[in-house]
Coordinates of C-alpha atoms in Angstrom, one line a residue:
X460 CA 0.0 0.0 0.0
X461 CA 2.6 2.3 0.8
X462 CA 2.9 6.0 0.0
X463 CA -1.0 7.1 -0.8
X464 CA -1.9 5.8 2.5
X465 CA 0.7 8.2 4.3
X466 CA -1.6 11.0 2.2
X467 CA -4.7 10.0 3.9
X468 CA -3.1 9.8 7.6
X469 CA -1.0 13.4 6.8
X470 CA -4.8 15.0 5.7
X471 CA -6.4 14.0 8.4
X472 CA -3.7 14.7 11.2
X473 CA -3.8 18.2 9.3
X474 CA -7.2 19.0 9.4
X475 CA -8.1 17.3 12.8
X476 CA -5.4 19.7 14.4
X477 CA -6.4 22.9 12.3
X478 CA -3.3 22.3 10.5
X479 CA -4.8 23.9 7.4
X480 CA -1.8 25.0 5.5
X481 CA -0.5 21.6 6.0
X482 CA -4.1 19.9 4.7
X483 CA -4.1 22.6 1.8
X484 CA -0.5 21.4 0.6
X485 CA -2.3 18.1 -0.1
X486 CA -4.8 19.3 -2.8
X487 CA -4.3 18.9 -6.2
X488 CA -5.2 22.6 -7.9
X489 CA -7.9 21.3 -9.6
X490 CA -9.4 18.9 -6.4
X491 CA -12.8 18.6 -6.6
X492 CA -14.9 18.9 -3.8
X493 CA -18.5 17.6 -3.3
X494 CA -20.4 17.2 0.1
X495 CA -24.4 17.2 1.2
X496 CA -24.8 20.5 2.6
X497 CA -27.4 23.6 1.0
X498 CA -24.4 25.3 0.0
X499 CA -22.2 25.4 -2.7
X500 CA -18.7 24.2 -2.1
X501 CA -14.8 24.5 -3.4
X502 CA -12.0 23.4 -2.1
X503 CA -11.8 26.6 0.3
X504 CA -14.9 26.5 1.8
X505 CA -14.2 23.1 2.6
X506 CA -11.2 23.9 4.5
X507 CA -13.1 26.5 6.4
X508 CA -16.1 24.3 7.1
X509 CA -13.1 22.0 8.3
X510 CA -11.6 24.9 10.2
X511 CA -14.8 25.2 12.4
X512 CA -15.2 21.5 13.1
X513 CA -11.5 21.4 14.4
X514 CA -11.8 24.3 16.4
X515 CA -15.4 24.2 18.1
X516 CA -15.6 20.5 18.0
X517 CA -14.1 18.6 21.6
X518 CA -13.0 16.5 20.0
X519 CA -12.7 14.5 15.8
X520 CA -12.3 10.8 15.7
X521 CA -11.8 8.1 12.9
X522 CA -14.1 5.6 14.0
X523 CA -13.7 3.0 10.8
X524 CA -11.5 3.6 7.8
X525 CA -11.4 1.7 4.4
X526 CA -8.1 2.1 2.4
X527 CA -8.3 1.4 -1.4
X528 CA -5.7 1.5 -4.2
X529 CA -6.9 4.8 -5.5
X530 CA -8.2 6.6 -2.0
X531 CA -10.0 6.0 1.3
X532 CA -13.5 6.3 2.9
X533 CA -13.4 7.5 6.7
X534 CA -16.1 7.6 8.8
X535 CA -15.5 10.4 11.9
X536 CA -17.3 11.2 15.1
X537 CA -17.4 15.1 15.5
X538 CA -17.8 15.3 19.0
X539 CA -19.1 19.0 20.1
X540 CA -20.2 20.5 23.2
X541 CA -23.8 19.3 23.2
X542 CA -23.9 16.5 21.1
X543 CA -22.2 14.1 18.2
X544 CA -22.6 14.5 14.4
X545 CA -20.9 12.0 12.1
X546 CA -19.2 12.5 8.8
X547 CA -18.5 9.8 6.7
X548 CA -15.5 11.1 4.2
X549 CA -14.6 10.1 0.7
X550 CA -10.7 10.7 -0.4
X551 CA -9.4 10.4 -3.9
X552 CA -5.3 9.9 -3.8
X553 CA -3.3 10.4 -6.9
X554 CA 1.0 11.0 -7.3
X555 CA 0.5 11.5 -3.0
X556 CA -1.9 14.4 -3.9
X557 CA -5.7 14.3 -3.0
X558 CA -7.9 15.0 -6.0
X559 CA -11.0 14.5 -4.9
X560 CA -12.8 15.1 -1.2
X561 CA -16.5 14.2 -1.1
X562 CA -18.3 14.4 2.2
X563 CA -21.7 13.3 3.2
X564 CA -23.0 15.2 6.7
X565 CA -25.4 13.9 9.1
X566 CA -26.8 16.9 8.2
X567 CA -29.7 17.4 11.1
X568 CA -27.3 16.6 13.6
X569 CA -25.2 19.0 12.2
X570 CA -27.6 22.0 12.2
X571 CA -28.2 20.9 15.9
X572 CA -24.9 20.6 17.4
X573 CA -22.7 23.1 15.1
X574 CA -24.9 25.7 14.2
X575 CA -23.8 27.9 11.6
X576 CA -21.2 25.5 10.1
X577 CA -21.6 26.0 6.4
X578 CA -23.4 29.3 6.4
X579 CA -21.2 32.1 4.3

């Protein structure tokens, strides 16, 4: 497996410690984004949305990870103040770059327990 794998545990390290200059540096220019919220979405907004999780949340955990040959999917607890939300994460690795991100919200438990997440 090697090398791509090292990707996916150096993107989420980065983003899980707000570490988004280091997360950034793993984005291919022309990564494309996707997720499940009312809003639209690039790479940027991502990171921001990402931003907010790592700082307001108490804490981000991997709780199941699947590794392909081309990627990863990564399920995480985003553990806040009131309550737990869960984001299941779809990673596209290519040359040790990431050129695709999809992620699908719980989206209601989102709205309840990080208010003001995705809102511009």
């Amino acid at each position: 497996m090697g090398t791509g794998m090292d990707v996916v545990d150096f993107w989420v390290r980065s983003w899980t410690s707000d570490d988004l200059a280091g997360a950034r540096k793993l984005l291919t220019p022309d990564v494309e984004t996707e997720w499940n919220f009312d809003a639209p979405v690039d790479d940027e907004e991502m990171l921001q949305v990402l931003h907010r999780i790592a700082a307001f949340a108490d804490e981000v955990t991997v709780v199941t990870r699947t590794d392909a040959i081309d990627g990863a999917a990564l399920i995480y607890d985003l553990v806040g103040p009131f309550g737990t939300a869960r984001m299941v994460e779809f990673l596209g690795v290519e040359n040790q770059k990431i050129n695709e991100v999809r992620h699908v919200y719980d989206v209601t438990a989102v709205d309840r327990y990080f208010p003001g997440l995705y809102a511009n």
